[in-house]
C-alpha cells in the first residue's frame, strides 16, 4: 500500500494540510518544514522505492506533447526534463507535435517502439492515436497519459486533474460572480479531440443546467489553443450580442483578454480560465481575469516520471490526481 498523507504528517510532526501543501508544491510552508516533509515522504516510500530497488538501472523515458506557444505546456515540458534529471535513474527526451494532428502523433508513437522504456503523453482521444498507443504498449513500452486522459487504452495510469470537476468549478464561479438575472456566456475550447477539454465543457454545462438555469451558453468556439483565433472569436461574439461571461477551457487567454480590453469589456465581463502562468498572473492583477483554475505542472511532471519509472522497474504505483486550486488576485502565489 502506498504511504498516505496522514502517515507522513504523523512522522514529520505536522498537519496533513501542511503535507498536502508540500506535496502539491504550494506556498505557505517554511523551507525547513518543507525539507522535513519531503525527507519523511522519501523515507516512507511515498515517491516509490526506485533508488533502493534498482539503483543501477537507467530508465529511458520519452514525453510527447503539443508544440506551440501554450504557456502551461512550456512550463510542463521544462518541469518534465528537470524532474527526470533530478532523479539520477532516468534519461528523458521531449518530442513536440505541431497542431492537433492525429497522424503526426500516431507516427511519432510508432517510431518510439523499441527505442524507449516508457512514454508519457498529452494525447488526442482519436481512433488512430488509440491504436498507436495500444501497439506501443504491446511492444513492452509503459504508457502514461498526462493532463488529458484516454480511458480505453493500455496504460499504466493517468496523471492530471479531474477535468469534469474543473468544468463544474468554472460554472460555479460564473454563477456566483454574475449578478442575479438572465445572462449569456461564451465557452472557448482548445480542441474537443482532447478528452480533458470535452470533459470540462460537459462539467460547465451540467452545473449551469442544474444550479444556474438563468445562465445560457450563447456560443462555443473551438480555437485550437491559438490566441489570435481566440481574439477573433471573442470580437465576433461581442459584436453579435451582450456576453456577460467567458469560460476558456484551454489556452488562448491572451487573445480573449486583448479583445475584452479593446471592446472596453474587461471590467464588465466575468472571465474564468485555466492555469496560472506569467500571462494569466498579469490578467488577474489588472482584473481582466476574475479567476484562474490552476493545476500544478511541477507536481504533474514529478508524478508521471515516478509512475512510468516505477512501472518499468516492476513496481505498481497508484494513479495520482493533483488537486485543483482556484487563484484570484488576492491569493496569487509568489513565483
CSV table of C-alpha atoms in Angstrom, one decimal:
chain,number,residue,atom,x,y,z
A,1,UNK,CA,0.0,0.0,0.0
A,2,UNK,CA,1.2,3.5,-0.8
A,3,UNK,CA,2.2,5.8,2.0
A,4,UNK,CA,-0.6,8.2,3.0
A,5,UNK,CA,-0.6,11.9,3.7
A,6,UNK,CA,-1.7,11.2,7.3
A,7,UNK,CA,1.3,8.8,7.8
A,8,UNK,CA,3.7,11.4,6.6
A,9,UNK,CA,2.1,14.1,8.8
A,10,UNK,CA,2.4,11.9,11.9
A,11,UNK,CA,6.1,11.1,11.2
A,12,UNK,CA,7.0,14.7,10.4
A,13,UNK,CA,5.0,16.2,13.3
A,14,UNK,CA,2.9,18.5,11.1
A,15,UNK,CA,-0.7,18.6,10.0
A,16,UNK,CA,-2.0,16.7,6.9
A,17,UNK,CA,-2.8,20.1,5.4
A,18,UNK,CA,0.9,21.1,5.6
A,19,UNK,CA,1.9,17.8,3.9
A,20,UNK,CA,-0.7,18.4,1.2
A,21,UNK,CA,0.7,21.8,0.5
A,22,UNK,CA,4.3,20.5,0.3
A,23,UNK,CA,3.4,17.5,-2.0
A,24,UNK,CA,1.4,19.8,-4.2
A,25,UNK,CA,4.2,22.4,-4.2
A,26,UNK,CA,2.1,25.2,-2.8
A,27,UNK,CA,3.1,28.3,-0.8
A,28,UNK,CA,2.6,28.8,3.0
A,29,UNK,CA,5.2,26.4,4.3
A,30,UNK,CA,8.5,27.3,5.8
A,31,UNK,CA,11.6,26.0,3.8
A,32,UNK,CA,12.8,23.9,6.8
A,33,UNK,CA,9.4,22.3,7.3
A,34,UNK,CA,9.1,21.6,3.6
A,35,UNK,CA,12.5,19.9,3.7
A,36,UNK,CA,11.4,17.7,6.7
A,37,UNK,CA,8.2,16.7,5.0
A,38,UNK,CA,9.9,15.7,1.7
A,39,UNK,CA,12.6,13.8,3.7
A,40,UNK,CA,9.9,11.9,5.6
A,41,UNK,CA,8.0,11.2,2.4
A,42,UNK,CA,11.0,9.7,0.7
A,43,UNK,CA,11.9,7.7,3.8
A,44,UNK,CA,8.4,6.2,4.0
A,45,UNK,CA,8.4,5.4,0.3
A,46,UNK,CA,5.8,7.9,-0.9
A,47,UNK,CA,7.8,8.5,-4.1
A,48,UNK,CA,8.5,4.8,-4.6
A,49,UNK,CA,11.4,2.6,-3.7
A,50,UNK,CA,13.1,3.0,-7.1
A,51,UNK,CA,16.6,4.1,-6.0
A,52,UNK,CA,16.9,1.4,-3.3
A,53,UNK,CA,15.4,-1.3,-5.5
A,54,UNK,CA,17.4,-0.9,-8.7
A,55,UNK,CA,19.9,2.0,-8.5
A,56,UNK,CA,22.0,0.7,-11.4
A,57,UNK,CA,19.1,0.7,-13.9
A,58,UNK,CA,18.6,3.7,-16.1
A,59,UNK,CA,15.1,4.2,-17.4
A,60,UNK,CA,14.6,5.7,-20.8
A,61,UNK,CA,11.5,7.9,-20.9
A,62,UNK,CA,10.1,9.9,-23.8
A,63,UNK,CA,7.4,12.6,-23.5
A,64,UNK,CA,5.2,13.6,-26.4
A,65,UNK,CA,3.4,16.9,-26.0
A,66,UNK,CA,1.8,19.5,-28.4
A,67,UNK,CA,4.1,22.2,-29.8
A,68,UNK,CA,3.1,25.9,-29.8
A,69,UNK,CA,3.0,28.9,-27.6
A,70,UNK,CA,0.8,27.4,-24.8
A,71,UNK,CA,2.4,28.8,-21.6
A,72,UNK,CA,1.2,25.9,-19.5
A,73,UNK,CA,2.7,23.3,-21.9
A,74,UNK,CA,6.0,25.2,-22.0
A,75,UNK,CA,6.2,25.0,-18.2
A,76,UNK,CA,5.2,21.4,-18.2
A,77,UNK,CA,7.9,20.5,-20.7
A,78,UNK,CA,10.5,22.3,-18.6
A,79,UNK,CA,9.4,20.5,-15.4
A,80,UNK,CA,9.4,17.1,-17.1
A,81,UNK,CA,13.1,17.5,-18.1
A,82,UNK,CA,14.0,18.9,-14.6
A,83,UNK,CA,12.2,16.2,-12.7
A,84,UNK,CA,13.7,13.4,-14.8
A,85,UNK,CA,17.3,14.9,-14.5
A,86,UNK,CA,16.9,15.3,-10.7
A,87,UNK,CA,16.3,11.5,-10.1
A,88,UNK,CA,19.5,10.2,-11.4
A,89,UNK,CA,17.9,7.0,-12.7
A,90,UNK,CA,16.0,8.4,-15.7
A,91,UNK,CA,17.0,9.9,-19.0
A,92,UNK,CA,14.3,11.9,-20.7
A,93,UNK,CA,13.7,13.0,-24.3
A,94,UNK,CA,11.0,15.5,-25.3
A,95,UNK,CA,9.0,15.4,-28.6
A,96,UNK,CA,6.7,18.2,-29.8
A,97,UNK,CA,3.9,17.6,-32.2
A,98,UNK,CA,2.7,20.5,-34.3
A,99,UNK,CA,-1.0,21.1,-34.4
A,100,UNK,CA,-3.9,18.9,-33.4
A,101,UNK,CA,-2.8,16.2,-35.8
A,102,UNK,CA,-3.6,12.5,-35.0
A,103,UNK,CA,-1.5,11.3,-37.9
A,104,UNK,CA,1.7,13.0,-36.8
A,105,UNK,CA,1.1,12.0,-33.2
A,106,UNK,CA,0.5,8.3,-34.2
A,107,UNK,CA,3.6,8.3,-36.4
A,108,UNK,CA,5.7,9.6,-33.5
A,109,UNK,CA,4.4,6.9,-31.2
A,110,UNK,CA,5.0,4.1,-33.7
A,111,UNK,CA,8.6,5.5,-34.2
A,112,UNK,CA,9.3,5.1,-30.5
A,113,UNK,CA,8.8,1.3,-30.5
A,114,UNK,CA,12.0,-0.5,-29.3
A,115,UNK,CA,13.7,2.9,-28.6
A,116,UNK,CA,12.3,3.7,-25.1
A,117,UNK,CA,11.1,2.1,-21.9
A,118,UNK,CA,8.2,4.5,-21.1
A,119,UNK,CA,6.2,7.2,-22.8
A,120,UNK,CA,4.2,10.0,-21.2
A,121,UNK,CA,1.9,11.9,-23.5
A,122,UNK,CA,-0.7,14.6,-23.8
A,123,UNK,CA,-2.8,12.9,-26.4
A,124,UNK,CA,-5.8,13.4,-28.6
A,125,UNK,CA,-8.6,10.9,-28.0
A,126,UNK,CA,-8.7,9.7,-31.6
A,127,UNK,CA,-9.1,6.1,-33.0
A,128,UNK,CA,-5.7,6.4,-34.9
A,129,UNK,CA,-4.0,7.6,-31.7
A,130,UNK,CA,-5.6,4.9,-29.6
A,131,UNK,CA,-4.4,2.2,-32.0
A,132,UNK,CA,-0.8,3.6,-31.9
A,133,UNK,CA,-0.8,3.7,-28.1
A,134,UNK,CA,-2.0,0.1,-27.8
A,135,UNK,CA,0.6,-1.1,-30.4
A,136,UNK,CA,3.3,0.7,-28.5
A,137,UNK,CA,2.2,-0.8,-25.2
A,138,UNK,CA,2.0,-4.3,-26.8
A,139,UNK,CA,5.7,-3.8,-27.7
A,140,UNK,CA,6.5,-3.6,-24.0
A,141,UNK,CA,6.7,0.2,-23.6
A,142,UNK,CA,4.9,1.6,-20.5
A,143,UNK,CA,2.4,4.3,-21.3
A,144,UNK,CA,1.1,7.1,-19.1
A,145,UNK,CA,-1.4,9.8,-20.1
A,146,UNK,CA,-0.9,13.3,-18.8
A,147,UNK,CA,-3.2,16.3,-18.4
A,148,UNK,CA,-5.9,14.7,-20.6
A,149,UNK,CA,-6.8,11.1,-20.2
A,150,UNK,CA,-7.7,8.4,-22.7
A,151,UNK,CA,-9.5,5.8,-20.6
A,152,UNK,CA,-9.7,2.9,-23.1
A,153,UNK,CA,-6.0,2.4,-24.0
A,154,UNK,CA,-3.4,0.1,-22.5
A,155,UNK,CA,-1.6,2.3,-20.0
A,156,UNK,CA,-0.2,2.2,-16.5
A,157,UNK,CA,-2.1,5.3,-15.4
A,158,UNK,CA,-3.2,8.9,-15.8
A,159,UNK,CA,-1.7,11.9,-14.1
A,160,UNK,CA,-3.8,15.0,-14.2
A,161,UNK,CA,-6.8,16.8,-12.6
A,162,UNK,CA,-10.4,15.7,-12.7
A,163,UNK,CA,-11.4,17.8,-15.8
A,164,UNK,CA,-15.1,17.4,-15.4
A,165,UNK,CA,-14.8,18.7,-11.8
A,166,UNK,CA,-12.7,21.6,-13.2
A,167,UNK,CA,-15.5,22.5,-15.6
A,168,UNK,CA,-18.1,22.3,-12.9
A,169,UNK,CA,-15.9,24.6,-10.7
A,170,UNK,CA,-15.7,27.1,-13.6
A,171,UNK,CA,-19.5,27.1,-13.9
A,172,UNK,CA,-19.9,27.6,-10.1
A,173,UNK,CA,-17.6,30.6,-10.3
A,174,UNK,CA,-19.6,32.1,-13.2
A,175,UNK,CA,-22.9,31.5,-11.4
A,176,UNK,CA,-21.6,33.2,-8.2
A,177,UNK,CA,-19.8,36.1,-9.8
A,178,UNK,CA,-22.6,37.2,-12.2
A,179,UNK,CA,-25.4,39.3,-10.7
A,180,UNK,CA,-29.0,37.9,-10.4
A,181,UNK,CA,-30.8,37.8,-13.8
A,182,UNK,CA,-30.6,36.3,-17.2
A,183,UNK,CA,-27.1,36.1,-18.7
A,184,UNK,CA,-25.4,34.9,-21.9
A,185,UNK,CA,-21.9,33.4,-21.7
A,186,UNK,CA,-19.3,32.1,-24.2
A,187,UNK,CA,-17.2,29.0,-23.9
A,188,UNK,CA,-13.9,28.6,-25.6
A,189,UNK,CA,-12.4,25.2,-26.3
A,190,UNK,CA,-8.9,24.3,-27.5
A,191,UNK,CA,-10.0,21.1,-29.2
A,192,UNK,CA,-12.7,18.6,-28.4
A,193,UNK,CA,-10.3,15.9,-29.6
A,194,UNK,CA,-8.7,16.3,-26.2
A,195,UNK,CA,-10.9,14.4,-23.8
A,196,UNK,CA,-9.9,16.8,-21.0
A,197,UNK,CA,-11.4,19.7,-22.9
A,198,UNK,CA,-14.5,17.8,-23.7
A,199,UNK,CA,-14.9,16.8,-20.0
A,200,UNK,CA,-14.5,20.5,-18.9
A,201,UNK,CA,-17.3,21.5,-21.3
A,202,UNK,CA,-19.5,18.7,-20.0
A,203,UNK,CA,-18.8,19.9,-16.5
A,204,UNK,CA,-19.7,23.5,-17.0
A,205,UNK,CA,-22.8,22.7,-18.9
A,206,UNK,CA,-24.0,20.3,-16.2
A,207,UNK,CA,-23.7,22.7,-13.3
A,208,UNK,CA,-25.2,25.6,-15.2
A,209,UNK,CA,-28.2,23.4,-16.1
A,210,UNK,CA,-28.5,22.1,-12.5
A,211,UNK,CA,-27.9,25.3,-10.5
A,212,UNK,CA,-27.9,28.3,-12.7
A,213,UNK,CA,-30.5,27.8,-15.5
A,214,UNK,CA,-30.7,31.6,-16.0
A,215,UNK,CA,-27.2,31.5,-17.5
A,216,UNK,CA,-27.2,30.4,-21.1
A,217,UNK,CA,-24.3,29.4,-23.2
A,218,UNK,CA,-24.7,31.6,-26.3
A,219,UNK,CA,-21.7,30.3,-28.2
A,220,UNK,CA,-18.9,27.8,-28.2
A,221,UNK,CA,-15.8,28.4,-30.1
A,222,UNK,CA,-13.1,25.8,-30.9
A,223,UNK,CA,-9.9,27.9,-31.2
A,224,UNK,CA,-7.1,25.3,-31.2
A,225,UNK,CA,-5.4,27.0,-28.2
A,226,UNK,CA,-4.4,29.8,-30.6
A,227,UNK,CA,-4.5,33.3,-29.1
A,228,UNK,CA,-5.2,35.0,-32.4
A,229,UNK,CA,-8.2,32.8,-33.1
A,230,UNK,CA,-9.4,33.4,-29.6
A,231,UNK,CA,-9.2,37.1,-30.2
A,232,UNK,CA,-11.1,36.9,-33.4
A,233,UNK,CA,-13.9,34.7,-31.9
A,234,UNK,CA,-14.2,37.0,-28.8
A,235,UNK,CA,-14.6,40.1,-31.0
A,236,UNK,CA,-17.2,38.3,-33.2
A,237,UNK,CA,-19.2,37.2,-30.1
A,238,UNK,CA,-19.1,40.6,-28.6
A,239,UNK,CA,-20.3,42.2,-31.8
A,240,UNK,CA,-23.3,39.9,-32.1
A,241,UNK,CA,-24.7,40.3,-28.6
A,242,UNK,CA,-24.2,41.1,-25.0
A,243,UNK,CA,-21.9,38.5,-23.4
A,244,UNK,CA,-21.8,38.6,-19.6
A,245,UNK,CA,-19.1,35.9,-19.0
A,246,UNK,CA,-16.4,33.9,-20.7
A,247,UNK,CA,-15.0,30.5,-19.8
A,248,UNK,CA,-11.9,29.5,-21.6
A,249,UNK,CA,-11.3,25.7,-21.3
A,250,UNK,CA,-7.9,25.7,-22.8
A,251,UNK,CA,-5.2,28.2,-23.9
A,252,UNK,CA,-5.6,31.5,-25.8
A,253,UNK,CA,-6.3,33.6,-22.7
A,254,UNK,CA,-4.2,36.5,-24.0
A,255,UNK,CA,-6.3,36.8,-27.2
A,256,UNK,CA,-9.5,36.9,-25.2
A,257,UNK,CA,-8.1,39.5,-22.8
A,258,UNK,CA,-6.9,41.7,-25.7
A,259,UNK,CA,-10.4,41.6,-27.3
A,260,UNK,CA,-12.1,42.4,-24.0
A,261,UNK,CA,-9.8,45.4,-23.4
A,262,UNK,CA,-10.3,46.8,-26.9
A,263,UNK,CA,-14.0,46.4,-26.6
A,264,UNK,CA,-13.9,48.1,-23.1
A,265,UNK,CA,-15.5,45.0,-21.7
A,266,UNK,CA,-12.6,43.9,-19.4
A,267,UNK,CA,-14.2,45.1,-16.2
A,268,UNK,CA,-17.8,44.2,-17.3
A,269,UNK,CA,-17.3,40.6,-18.4
A,270,UNK,CA,-16.6,37.8,-15.9
A,271,UNK,CA,-13.6,35.9,-17.3
A,272,UNK,CA,-12.6,32.4,-16.0
A,273,UNK,CA,-9.7,30.5,-17.4
A,274,UNK,CA,-7.2,27.8,-16.6
A,275,UNK,CA,-3.5,27.6,-15.5
A,276,UNK,CA,-1.5,30.2,-13.6
A,277,UNK,CA,1.2,31.4,-16.0
A,278,UNK,CA,3.1,34.7,-16.3
A,279,UNK,CA,0.3,35.9,-18.6
A,280,UNK,CA,-2.7,34.9,-16.6
A,281,UNK,CA,-1.0,36.3,-13.4
A,282,UNK,CA,-0.9,39.7,-15.0
A,283,UNK,CA,-4.5,39.4,-16.2
A,284,UNK,CA,-5.6,38.6,-12.6
A,285,UNK,CA,-3.6,41.6,-11.3
A,286,UNK,CA,-5.3,44.1,-13.7
A,287,UNK,CA,-8.7,42.4,-13.1
A,288,UNK,CA,-9.1,41.3,-16.8
A,289,UNK,CA,-9.5,37.8,-15.5
A,290,UNK,CA,-11.5,37.1,-12.4
A,291,UNK,CA,-10.2,33.6,-11.5
A,292,UNK,CA,-7.8,31.0,-12.8
A,293,UNK,CA,-8.3,27.3,-12.1
A,294,UNK,CA,-4.8,26.0,-11.7
A,295,UNK,CA,-3.2,22.6,-11.9
A,296,UNK,CA,0.4,22.3,-10.8
A,297,UNK,CA,2.7,21.3,-13.7
A,298,UNK,CA,5.6,20.6,-11.4
A,299,UNK,CA,3.6,18.1,-9.4
A,300,UNK,CA,2.2,16.5,-12.5
A,301,UNK,CA,5.7,16.2,-14.0
A,302,UNK,CA,7.0,14.6,-10.9
A,303,UNK,CA,4.2,12.1,-10.7
A,304,UNK,CA,4.3,11.0,-14.3
A,305,UNK,CA,8.0,10.4,-14.1
A,306,UNK,CA,7.5,8.4,-10.9
A,307,UNK,CA,4.6,6.4,-12.3
A,308,UNK,CA,6.5,5.5,-15.5
A,309,UNK,CA,9.8,4.7,-13.9
A,310,UNK,CA,8.1,2.6,-11.2
A,311,UNK,CA,6.3,0.6,-13.8
A,312,UNK,CA,9.4,0.0,-15.9
A,313,UNK,CA,11.2,-1.2,-12.7
A,314,UNK,CA,8.4,-3.5,-11.8
A,315,UNK,CA,6.7,-1.5,-9.0
A,316,UNK,CA,3.0,-0.9,-9.3
A,317,UNK,CA,2.1,2.6,-8.2
A,318,UNK,CA,-1.5,4.1,-7.9
A,319,UNK,CA,-2.6,6.9,-10.2
A,320,UNK,CA,-2.2,10.3,-8.7
A,321,UNK,CA,-4.8,13.0,-9.3
A,322,UNK,CA,-3.4,16.5,-8.4
A,323,UNK,CA,-5.9,18.9,-6.7
A,324,UNK,CA,-7.5,21.9,-8.4
A,325,UNK,CA,-6.7,25.3,-6.9
A,326,UNK,CA,-8.6,28.5,-7.7
A,327,UNK,CA,-6.4,31.6,-7.8
A,328,UNK,CA,-7.7,35.1,-7.5
A,329,UNK,CA,-5.9,38.4,-7.5
A,330,UNK,CA,-5.9,38.3,-3.7
A,331,UNK,CA,-4.2,34.9,-3.4
A,332,UNK,CA,-1.7,34.8,-6.2
A,333,UNK,CA,1.3,32.7,-5.0
A,334,UNK,CA,4.7,34.2,-5.3
A,335,UNK,CA,7.0,32.9,-8.1
